[in-house]
Tab-separated table of C-alpha atoms and ligand atoms in Angstrom:
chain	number	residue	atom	x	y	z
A	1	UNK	CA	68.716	87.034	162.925
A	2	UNK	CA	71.471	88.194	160.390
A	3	UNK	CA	69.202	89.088	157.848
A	4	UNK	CA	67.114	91.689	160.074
A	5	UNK	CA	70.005	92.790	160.834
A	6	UNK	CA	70.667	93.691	157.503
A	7	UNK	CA	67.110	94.386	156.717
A	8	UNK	CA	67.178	97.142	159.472
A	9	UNK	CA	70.663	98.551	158.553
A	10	UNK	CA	69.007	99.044	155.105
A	11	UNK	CA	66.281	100.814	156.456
A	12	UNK	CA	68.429	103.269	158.266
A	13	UNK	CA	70.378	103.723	155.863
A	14	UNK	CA	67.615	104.584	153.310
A	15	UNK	CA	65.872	106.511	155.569
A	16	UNK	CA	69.072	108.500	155.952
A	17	UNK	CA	69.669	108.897	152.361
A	18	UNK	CA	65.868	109.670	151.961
A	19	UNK	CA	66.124	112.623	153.481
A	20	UNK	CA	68.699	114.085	151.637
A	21	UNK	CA	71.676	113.331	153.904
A	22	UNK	CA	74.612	111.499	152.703
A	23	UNK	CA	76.383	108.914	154.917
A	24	UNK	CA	79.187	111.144	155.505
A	25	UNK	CA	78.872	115.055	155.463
A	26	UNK	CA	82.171	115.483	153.301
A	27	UNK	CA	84.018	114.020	150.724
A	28	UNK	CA	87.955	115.133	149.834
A	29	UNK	CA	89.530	113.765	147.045
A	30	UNK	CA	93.301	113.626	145.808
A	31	UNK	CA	94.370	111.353	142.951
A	32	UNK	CA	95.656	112.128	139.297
A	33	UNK	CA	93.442	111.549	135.874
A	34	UNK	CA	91.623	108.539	136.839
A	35	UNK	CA	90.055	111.339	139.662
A	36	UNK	CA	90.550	114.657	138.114
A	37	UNK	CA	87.351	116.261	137.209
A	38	UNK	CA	88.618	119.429	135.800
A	39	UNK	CA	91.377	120.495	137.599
A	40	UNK	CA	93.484	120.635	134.840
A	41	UNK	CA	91.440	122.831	132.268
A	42	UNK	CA	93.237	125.915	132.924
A	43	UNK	CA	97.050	124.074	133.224
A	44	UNK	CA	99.189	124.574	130.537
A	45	UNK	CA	99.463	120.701	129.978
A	46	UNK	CA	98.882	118.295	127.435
A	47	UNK	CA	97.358	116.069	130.084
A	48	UNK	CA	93.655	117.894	130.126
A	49	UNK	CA	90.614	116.071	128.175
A	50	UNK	CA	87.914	118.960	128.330
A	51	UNK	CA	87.397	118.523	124.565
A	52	UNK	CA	84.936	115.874	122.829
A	53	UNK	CA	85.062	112.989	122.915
A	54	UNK	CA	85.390	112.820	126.532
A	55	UNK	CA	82.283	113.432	128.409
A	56	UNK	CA	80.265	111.920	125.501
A	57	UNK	CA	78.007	109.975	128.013
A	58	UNK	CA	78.501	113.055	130.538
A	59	UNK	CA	74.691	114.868	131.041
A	60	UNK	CA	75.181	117.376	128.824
A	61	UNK	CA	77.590	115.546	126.614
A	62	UNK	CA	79.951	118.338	128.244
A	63	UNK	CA	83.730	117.592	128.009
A	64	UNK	CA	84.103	118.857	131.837
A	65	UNK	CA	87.859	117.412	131.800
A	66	UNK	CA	87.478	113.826	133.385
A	67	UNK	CA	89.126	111.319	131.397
A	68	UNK	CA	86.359	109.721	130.438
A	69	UNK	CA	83.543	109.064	128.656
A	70	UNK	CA	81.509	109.833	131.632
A	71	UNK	CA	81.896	109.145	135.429
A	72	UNK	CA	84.723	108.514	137.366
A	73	UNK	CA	85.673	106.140	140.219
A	74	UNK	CA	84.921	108.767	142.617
A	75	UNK	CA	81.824	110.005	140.953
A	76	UNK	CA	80.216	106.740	141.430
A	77	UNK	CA	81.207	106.445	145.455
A	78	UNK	CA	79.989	109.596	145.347
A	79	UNK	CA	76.426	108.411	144.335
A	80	UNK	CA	76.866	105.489	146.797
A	81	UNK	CA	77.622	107.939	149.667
A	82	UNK	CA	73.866	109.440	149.066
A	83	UNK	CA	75.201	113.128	147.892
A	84	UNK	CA	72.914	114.646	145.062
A	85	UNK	CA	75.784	115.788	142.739
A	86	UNK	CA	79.147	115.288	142.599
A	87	UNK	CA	82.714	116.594	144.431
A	88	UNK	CA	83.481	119.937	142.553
A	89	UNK	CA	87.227	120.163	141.455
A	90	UNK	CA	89.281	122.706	143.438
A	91	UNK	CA	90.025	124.673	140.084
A	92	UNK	CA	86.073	125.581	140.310
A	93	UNK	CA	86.773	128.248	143.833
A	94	UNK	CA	83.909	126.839	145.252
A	95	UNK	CA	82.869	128.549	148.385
A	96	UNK	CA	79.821	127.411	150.450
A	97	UNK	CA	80.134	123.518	148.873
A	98	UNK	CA	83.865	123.292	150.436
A	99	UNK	CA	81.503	121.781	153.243
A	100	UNK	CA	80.852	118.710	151.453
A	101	UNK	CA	83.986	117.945	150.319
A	102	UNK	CA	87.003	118.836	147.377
A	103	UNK	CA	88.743	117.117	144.687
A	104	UNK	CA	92.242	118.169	144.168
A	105	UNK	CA	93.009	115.352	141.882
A	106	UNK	CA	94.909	116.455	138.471
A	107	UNK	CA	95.977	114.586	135.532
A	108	UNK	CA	99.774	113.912	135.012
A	109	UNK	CA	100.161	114.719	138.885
A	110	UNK	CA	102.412	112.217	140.882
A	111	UNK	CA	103.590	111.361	144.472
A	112	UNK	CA	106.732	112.992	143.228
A	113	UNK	CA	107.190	116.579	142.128
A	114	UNK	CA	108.048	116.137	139.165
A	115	UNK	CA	106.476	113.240	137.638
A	116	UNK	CA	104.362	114.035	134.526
A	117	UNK	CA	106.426	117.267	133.975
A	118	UNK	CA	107.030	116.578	130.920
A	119	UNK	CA	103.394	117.245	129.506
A	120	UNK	CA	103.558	120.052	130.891
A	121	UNK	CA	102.082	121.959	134.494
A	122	UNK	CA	99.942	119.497	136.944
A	123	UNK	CA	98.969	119.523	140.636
A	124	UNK	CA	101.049	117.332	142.190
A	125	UNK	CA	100.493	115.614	145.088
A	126	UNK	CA	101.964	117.775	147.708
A	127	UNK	CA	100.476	120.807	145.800
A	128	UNK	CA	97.232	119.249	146.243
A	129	UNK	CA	97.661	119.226	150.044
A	130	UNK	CA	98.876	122.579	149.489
A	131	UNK	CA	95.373	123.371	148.296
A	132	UNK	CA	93.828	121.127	150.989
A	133	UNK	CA	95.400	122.944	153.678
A	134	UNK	CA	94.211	126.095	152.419
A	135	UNK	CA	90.476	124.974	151.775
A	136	UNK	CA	90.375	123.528	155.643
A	137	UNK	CA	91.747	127.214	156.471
A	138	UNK	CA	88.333	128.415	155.376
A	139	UNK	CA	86.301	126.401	156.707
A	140	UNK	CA	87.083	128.030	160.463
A	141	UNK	CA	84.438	130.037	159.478
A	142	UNK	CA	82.061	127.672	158.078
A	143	UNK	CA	81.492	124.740	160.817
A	144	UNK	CA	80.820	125.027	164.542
A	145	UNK	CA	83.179	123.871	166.940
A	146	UNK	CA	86.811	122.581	165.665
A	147	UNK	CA	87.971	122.016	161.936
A	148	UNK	CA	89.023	118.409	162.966
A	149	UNK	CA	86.255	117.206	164.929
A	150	UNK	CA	84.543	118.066	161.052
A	151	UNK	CA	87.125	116.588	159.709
A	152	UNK	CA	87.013	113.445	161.489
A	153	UNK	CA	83.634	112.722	159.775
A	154	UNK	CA	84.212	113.377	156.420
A	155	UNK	CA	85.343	110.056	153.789
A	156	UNK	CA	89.288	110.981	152.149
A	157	UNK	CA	89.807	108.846	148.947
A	158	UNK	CA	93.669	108.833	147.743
A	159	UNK	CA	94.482	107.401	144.502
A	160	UNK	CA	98.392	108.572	143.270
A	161	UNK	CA	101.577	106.897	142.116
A	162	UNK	CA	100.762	105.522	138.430
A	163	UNK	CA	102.425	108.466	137.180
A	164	UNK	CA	105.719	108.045	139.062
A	165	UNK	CA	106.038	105.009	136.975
A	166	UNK	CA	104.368	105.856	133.790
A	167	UNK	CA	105.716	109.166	133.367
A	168	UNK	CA	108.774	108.997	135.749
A	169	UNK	CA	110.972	105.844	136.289
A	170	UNK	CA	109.696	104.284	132.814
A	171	UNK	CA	110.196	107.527	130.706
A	172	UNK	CA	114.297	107.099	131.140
A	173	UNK	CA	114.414	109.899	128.049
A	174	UNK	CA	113.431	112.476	130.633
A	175	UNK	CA	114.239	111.283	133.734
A	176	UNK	CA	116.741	110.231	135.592
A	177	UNK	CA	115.125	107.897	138.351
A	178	UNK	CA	115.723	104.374	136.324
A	179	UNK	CA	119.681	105.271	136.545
A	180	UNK	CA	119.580	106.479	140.215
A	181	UNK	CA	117.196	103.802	141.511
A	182	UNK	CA	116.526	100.319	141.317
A	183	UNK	CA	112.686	99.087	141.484
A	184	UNK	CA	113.257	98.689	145.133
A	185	UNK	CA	114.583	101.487	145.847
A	186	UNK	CA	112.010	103.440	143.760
A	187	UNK	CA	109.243	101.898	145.753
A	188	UNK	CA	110.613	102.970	148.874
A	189	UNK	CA	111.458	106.649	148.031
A	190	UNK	CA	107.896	106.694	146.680
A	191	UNK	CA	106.344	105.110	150.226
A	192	UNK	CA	108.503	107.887	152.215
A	193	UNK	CA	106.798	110.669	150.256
A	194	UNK	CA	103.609	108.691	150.459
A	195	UNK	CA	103.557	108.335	154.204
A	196	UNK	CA	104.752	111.838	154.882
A	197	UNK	CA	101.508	113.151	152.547
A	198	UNK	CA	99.090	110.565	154.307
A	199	UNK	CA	100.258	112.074	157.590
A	200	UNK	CA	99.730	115.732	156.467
A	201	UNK	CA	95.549	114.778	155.926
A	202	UNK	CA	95.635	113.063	159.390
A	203	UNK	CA	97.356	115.846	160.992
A	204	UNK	CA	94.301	117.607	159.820
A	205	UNK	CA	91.741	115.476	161.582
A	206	UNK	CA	91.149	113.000	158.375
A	207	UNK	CA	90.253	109.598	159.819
A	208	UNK	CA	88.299	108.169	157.287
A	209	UNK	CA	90.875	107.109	154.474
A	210	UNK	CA	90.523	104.990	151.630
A	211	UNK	CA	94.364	104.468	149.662
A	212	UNK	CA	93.668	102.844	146.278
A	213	UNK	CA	97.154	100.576	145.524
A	214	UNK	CA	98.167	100.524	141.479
A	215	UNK	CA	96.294	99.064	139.226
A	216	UNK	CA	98.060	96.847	136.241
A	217	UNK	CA	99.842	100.041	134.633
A	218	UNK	CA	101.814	97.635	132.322
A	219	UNK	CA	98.136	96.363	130.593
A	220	UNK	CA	97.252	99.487	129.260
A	221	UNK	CA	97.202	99.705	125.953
A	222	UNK	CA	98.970	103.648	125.692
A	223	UNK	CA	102.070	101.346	127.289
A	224	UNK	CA	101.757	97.872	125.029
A	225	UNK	CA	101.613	100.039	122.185
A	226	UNK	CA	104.510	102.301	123.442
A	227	UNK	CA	106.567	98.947	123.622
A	228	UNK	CA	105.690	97.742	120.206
A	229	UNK	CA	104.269	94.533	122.237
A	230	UNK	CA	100.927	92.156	121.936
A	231	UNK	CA	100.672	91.407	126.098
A	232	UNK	CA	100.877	93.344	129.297
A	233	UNK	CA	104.569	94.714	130.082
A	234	UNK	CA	105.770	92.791	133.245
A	235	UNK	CA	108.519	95.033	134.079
A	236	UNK	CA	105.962	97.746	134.666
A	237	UNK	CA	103.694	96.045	136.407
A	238	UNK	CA	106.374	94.251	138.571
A	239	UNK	CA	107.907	97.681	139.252
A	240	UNK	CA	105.049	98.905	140.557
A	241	UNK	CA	103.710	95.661	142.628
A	242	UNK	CA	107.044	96.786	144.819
A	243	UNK	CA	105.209	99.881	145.699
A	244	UNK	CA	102.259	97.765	146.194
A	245	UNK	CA	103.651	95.169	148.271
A	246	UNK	CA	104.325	98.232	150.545
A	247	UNK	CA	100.978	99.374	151.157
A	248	UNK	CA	99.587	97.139	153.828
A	249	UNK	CA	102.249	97.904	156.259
A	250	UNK	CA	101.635	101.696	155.741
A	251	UNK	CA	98.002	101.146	156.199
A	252	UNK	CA	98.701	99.323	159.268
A	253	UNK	CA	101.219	101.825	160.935
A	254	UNK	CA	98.699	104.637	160.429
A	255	UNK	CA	95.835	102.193	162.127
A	256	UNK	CA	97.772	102.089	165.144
A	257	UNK	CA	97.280	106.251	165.585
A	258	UNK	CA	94.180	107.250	167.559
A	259	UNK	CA	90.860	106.817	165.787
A	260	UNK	CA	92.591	106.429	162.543
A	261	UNK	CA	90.324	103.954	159.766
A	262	UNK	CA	92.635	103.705	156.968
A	263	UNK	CA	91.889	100.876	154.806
A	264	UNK	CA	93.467	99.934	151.153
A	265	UNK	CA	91.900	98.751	147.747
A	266	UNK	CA	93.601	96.788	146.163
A	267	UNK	CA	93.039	97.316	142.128
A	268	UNK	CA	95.590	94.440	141.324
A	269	UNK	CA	93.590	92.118	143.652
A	270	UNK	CA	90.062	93.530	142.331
A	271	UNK	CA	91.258	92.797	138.868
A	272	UNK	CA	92.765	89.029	139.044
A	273	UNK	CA	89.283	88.367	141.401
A	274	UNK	CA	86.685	90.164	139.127
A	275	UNK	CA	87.760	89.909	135.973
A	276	UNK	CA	86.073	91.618	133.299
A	277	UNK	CA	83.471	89.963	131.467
A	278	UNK	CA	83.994	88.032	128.491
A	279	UNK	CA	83.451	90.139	125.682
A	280	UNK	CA	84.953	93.709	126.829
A	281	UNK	CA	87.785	94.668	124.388
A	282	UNK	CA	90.607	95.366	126.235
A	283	UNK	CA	93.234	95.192	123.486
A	284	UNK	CA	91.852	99.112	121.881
A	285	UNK	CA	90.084	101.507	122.523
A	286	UNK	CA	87.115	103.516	122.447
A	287	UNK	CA	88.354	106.359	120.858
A	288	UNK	CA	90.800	107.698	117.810
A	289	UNK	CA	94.048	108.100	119.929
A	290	UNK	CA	96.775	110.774	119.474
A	291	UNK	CA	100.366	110.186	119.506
A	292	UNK	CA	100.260	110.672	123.783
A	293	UNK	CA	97.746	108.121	123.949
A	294	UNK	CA	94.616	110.642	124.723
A	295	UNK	CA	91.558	110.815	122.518
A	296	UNK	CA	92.215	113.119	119.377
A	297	UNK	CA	90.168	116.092	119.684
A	298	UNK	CA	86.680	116.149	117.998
A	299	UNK	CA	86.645	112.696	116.887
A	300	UNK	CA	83.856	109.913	116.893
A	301	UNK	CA	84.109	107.588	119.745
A	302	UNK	CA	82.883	104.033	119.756
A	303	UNK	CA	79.375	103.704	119.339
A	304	UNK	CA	78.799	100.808	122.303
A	305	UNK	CA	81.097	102.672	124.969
A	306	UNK	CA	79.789	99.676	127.091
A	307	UNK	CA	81.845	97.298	125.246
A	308	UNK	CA	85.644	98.873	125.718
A	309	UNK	CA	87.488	98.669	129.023
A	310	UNK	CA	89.100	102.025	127.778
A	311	UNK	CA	88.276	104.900	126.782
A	312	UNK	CA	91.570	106.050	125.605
A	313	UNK	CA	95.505	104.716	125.857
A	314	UNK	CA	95.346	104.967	129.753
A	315	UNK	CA	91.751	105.500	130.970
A	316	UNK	CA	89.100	103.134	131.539
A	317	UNK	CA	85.568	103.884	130.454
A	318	UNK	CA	82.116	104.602	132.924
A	319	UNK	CA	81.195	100.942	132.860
A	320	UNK	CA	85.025	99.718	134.072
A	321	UNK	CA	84.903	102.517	136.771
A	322	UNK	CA	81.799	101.709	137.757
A	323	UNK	CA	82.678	98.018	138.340
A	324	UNK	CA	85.913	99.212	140.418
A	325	UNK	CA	83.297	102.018	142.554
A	326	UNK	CA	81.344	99.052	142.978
A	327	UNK	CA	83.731	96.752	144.510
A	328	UNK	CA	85.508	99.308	146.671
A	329	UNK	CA	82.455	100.387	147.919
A	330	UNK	CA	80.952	97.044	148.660
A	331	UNK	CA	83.357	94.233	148.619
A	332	UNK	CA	83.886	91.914	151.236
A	333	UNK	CA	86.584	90.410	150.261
A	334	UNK	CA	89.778	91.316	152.590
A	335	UNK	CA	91.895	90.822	149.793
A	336	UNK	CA	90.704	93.655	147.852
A	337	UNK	CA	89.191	96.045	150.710
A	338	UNK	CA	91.484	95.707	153.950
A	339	UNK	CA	90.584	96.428	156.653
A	340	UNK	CA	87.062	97.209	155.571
A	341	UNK	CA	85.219	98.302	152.207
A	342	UNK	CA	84.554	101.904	152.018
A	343	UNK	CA	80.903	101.750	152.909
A	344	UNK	CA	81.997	100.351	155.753
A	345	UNK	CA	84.977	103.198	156.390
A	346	UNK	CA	82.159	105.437	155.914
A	347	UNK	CA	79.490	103.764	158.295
A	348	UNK	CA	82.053	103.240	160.997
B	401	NAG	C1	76.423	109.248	132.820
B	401	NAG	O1	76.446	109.724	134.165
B	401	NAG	C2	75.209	110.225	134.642
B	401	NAG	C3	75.434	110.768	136.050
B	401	NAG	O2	76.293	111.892	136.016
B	401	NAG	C4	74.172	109.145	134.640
B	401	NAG	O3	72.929	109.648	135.074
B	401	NAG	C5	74.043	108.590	133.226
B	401	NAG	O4	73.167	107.486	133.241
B	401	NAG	C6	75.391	108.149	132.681
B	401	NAG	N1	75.225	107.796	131.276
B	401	NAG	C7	75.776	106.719	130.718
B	401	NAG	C8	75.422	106.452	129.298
B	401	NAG	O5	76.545	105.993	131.329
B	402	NAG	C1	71.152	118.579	147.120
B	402	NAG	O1	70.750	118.497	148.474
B	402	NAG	C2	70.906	119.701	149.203
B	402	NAG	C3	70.507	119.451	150.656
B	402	NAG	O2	71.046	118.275	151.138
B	402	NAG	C4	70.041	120.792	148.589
B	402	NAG	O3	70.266	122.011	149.272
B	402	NAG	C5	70.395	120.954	147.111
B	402	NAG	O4	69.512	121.870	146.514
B	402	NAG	C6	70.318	119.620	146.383
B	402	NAG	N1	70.831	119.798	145.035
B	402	NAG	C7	70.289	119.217	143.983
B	402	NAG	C8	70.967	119.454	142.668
B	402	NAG	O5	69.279	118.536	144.040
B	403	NAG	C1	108.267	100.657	117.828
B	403	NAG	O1	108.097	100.678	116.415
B	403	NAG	C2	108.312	101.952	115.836
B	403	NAG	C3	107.941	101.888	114.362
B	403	NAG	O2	108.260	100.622	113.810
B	403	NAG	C4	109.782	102.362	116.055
B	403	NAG	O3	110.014	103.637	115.497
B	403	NAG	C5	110.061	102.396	117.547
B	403	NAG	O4	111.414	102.669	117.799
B	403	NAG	C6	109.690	101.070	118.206
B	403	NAG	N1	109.794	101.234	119.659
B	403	NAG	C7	110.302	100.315	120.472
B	403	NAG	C8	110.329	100.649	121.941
B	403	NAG	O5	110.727	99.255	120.076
């Protein structure tokens, strides 16, 4: 009984995808590098990566300005999601594709104003809603009926916050946050920001929203090296399992608002359940690194990109991001997708 079930979901749902229809007509994105696909070219910032290289594996071999040696999180869900190409970045003034869906997500760009500043200019995340609000203005004239009752359909993935950490609270040089806050109190400051932003998309109509929580910031190797250590830094990653922590109760308040489907990946959870594969290097990288930890321009990457969890100091390569896609998308384990995986989110 439970597999026909399944068998006939399947078949709807390739039948839908068959004919060129995605399973939800619109896609919004807002995030920081690990989702910025370009955003950023045009910034005065040190944080942009549209030189080789990044985008070696990209179609093309075109540096577009993901960081990455070819697709993103997003860009795989994307794919899952049954759309033909992928979310254009907000920097690209789309105008008849704002009907399928945005990404606002730009490298260096924080919950927080000004976290990441000091590379230099970035979309932060308020700024991105900024540009949200403005892209929903336009499409008044582009859907039938109301904005929201579009809106309600369309998927909303939000990954932010690694930067408030990275290049906020643990850069005490040019901030002040480690002196004013403790790790608590951080976390909470950055939840009040978090939930006010959340509420701005469902104000909008959003319904459909997927939060990704922090993954282990203090692993990277841009932030081992930066410590002159050997192992993961638990004072970052403790810092920012605070804001963590805080995510399921967020996630619940905004499931008690009508029709609201928020649900939260957990990265932390996704990474002590599935862990790599024996094998993956984790401890360097896939390409010649600059003193900030991003690729130096113009340089040979690895030759097996498959084999390297990252691509650079901070950013994980295609195969990593298409594990992570993977489980978000299809994971039924509560403990990483809660309440539901984001196939699910989009199905319901
Ligand atoms: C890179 O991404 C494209 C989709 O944009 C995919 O078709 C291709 O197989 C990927 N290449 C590698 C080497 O991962
Ligand atoms: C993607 O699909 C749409 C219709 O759903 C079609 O208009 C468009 O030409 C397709 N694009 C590509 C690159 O195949
Ligand atoms: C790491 O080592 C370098 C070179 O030995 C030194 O200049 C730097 O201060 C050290 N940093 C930390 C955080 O210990």
């Amino acid at each position: 009984m439970m597999l026909r079930i399944v068998v006939l979901v399947l078949i709807i749902v390739c039948a839908d995808l068959a004919k060129g229809e995605s399973k939800v007509p619109c896609y919004f994105i807002f995030g920081d590098s690990l989702s910025d696909v370009g955003n950023n070219n045009d910034l005065r910032t040190l944080a942009k990566t549209n030189y080789p290289p990044y985008g070696v594996d990209f179609p093309g071999g075109i540096a577009t300005g993901r960081f990455s040696n070819n697709r993103t999180i997003e860009d795989f869900i994307t794919t899952f999601l049954g759309f033909n190409k992928s979310i254009a970045p907000y920097s690209a003034q789309i105008n008849e594709d704002i009907l399928r869906g945005v990404n606002f997500a730009s490298g260096a760009a924080g919950i927080l104003s000004n976290s990441g500043s000091q590379l230099g200019d970035r979309v932060w995340m308020d700024k991105q809603i900024r540009n949200y609000l403005i892209t929903t203005s336009k499409l008044v004239l582009k859907v039938r009926g109301h904005v929201s009752d579009y809106l309600n359909k369309c998927l909303y993935t939000v990954n932010i916050g690694s930067n408030d950490y990275i290049n906020n609270y643990f850069m005490p040089e040019n901030y002040p946050s480690k002196r004013l806050y403790t790790p608590e109190q951080f976390a909470n400051l950055l939840i009040v920001r978090f939930r006010s932003q959340l509420q701005a998309l469902y104000n909008t109509g959003a319904r459909k929203v997927a939060v990704f929580g922090l993954g282990l910031i203090g692993c990277t190797p841009a932030q081992i090296a930066m410590r002159n250590a050997t192992q993961c830094i638990d004072e970052i990653n403790q810092a920012a399992n605070l804001f963590n922590e805080k995510l399921p109760s967020l996630i619940d308040d905004f499931n008690r608002l009508p029709m609201a489907k928020f649900t939260l990946i957990s990265l932390t959870a996704m990474q002590a359940l599935n862990p790599l594969p024996p094998g993956i290097i984790t401890t360097s990288t896939c390409c010649q690194l600059r003193s900030d930890f991003q690729c130096e321009p113009f340089t040979p990457p690895c030759a097996n990109r498959n084999i390297y969890a990252f691509f650079d100091g901070y950013h994980p390569t295609d195969v990593v991001n298409g594990g992570v896609a993977e489980s978000a998308y299809n994971t039924p384990n509560r403990m990483i997708a809660n309440p539901m995986n984001i196939n699910e989110l989009s199905s319901s």
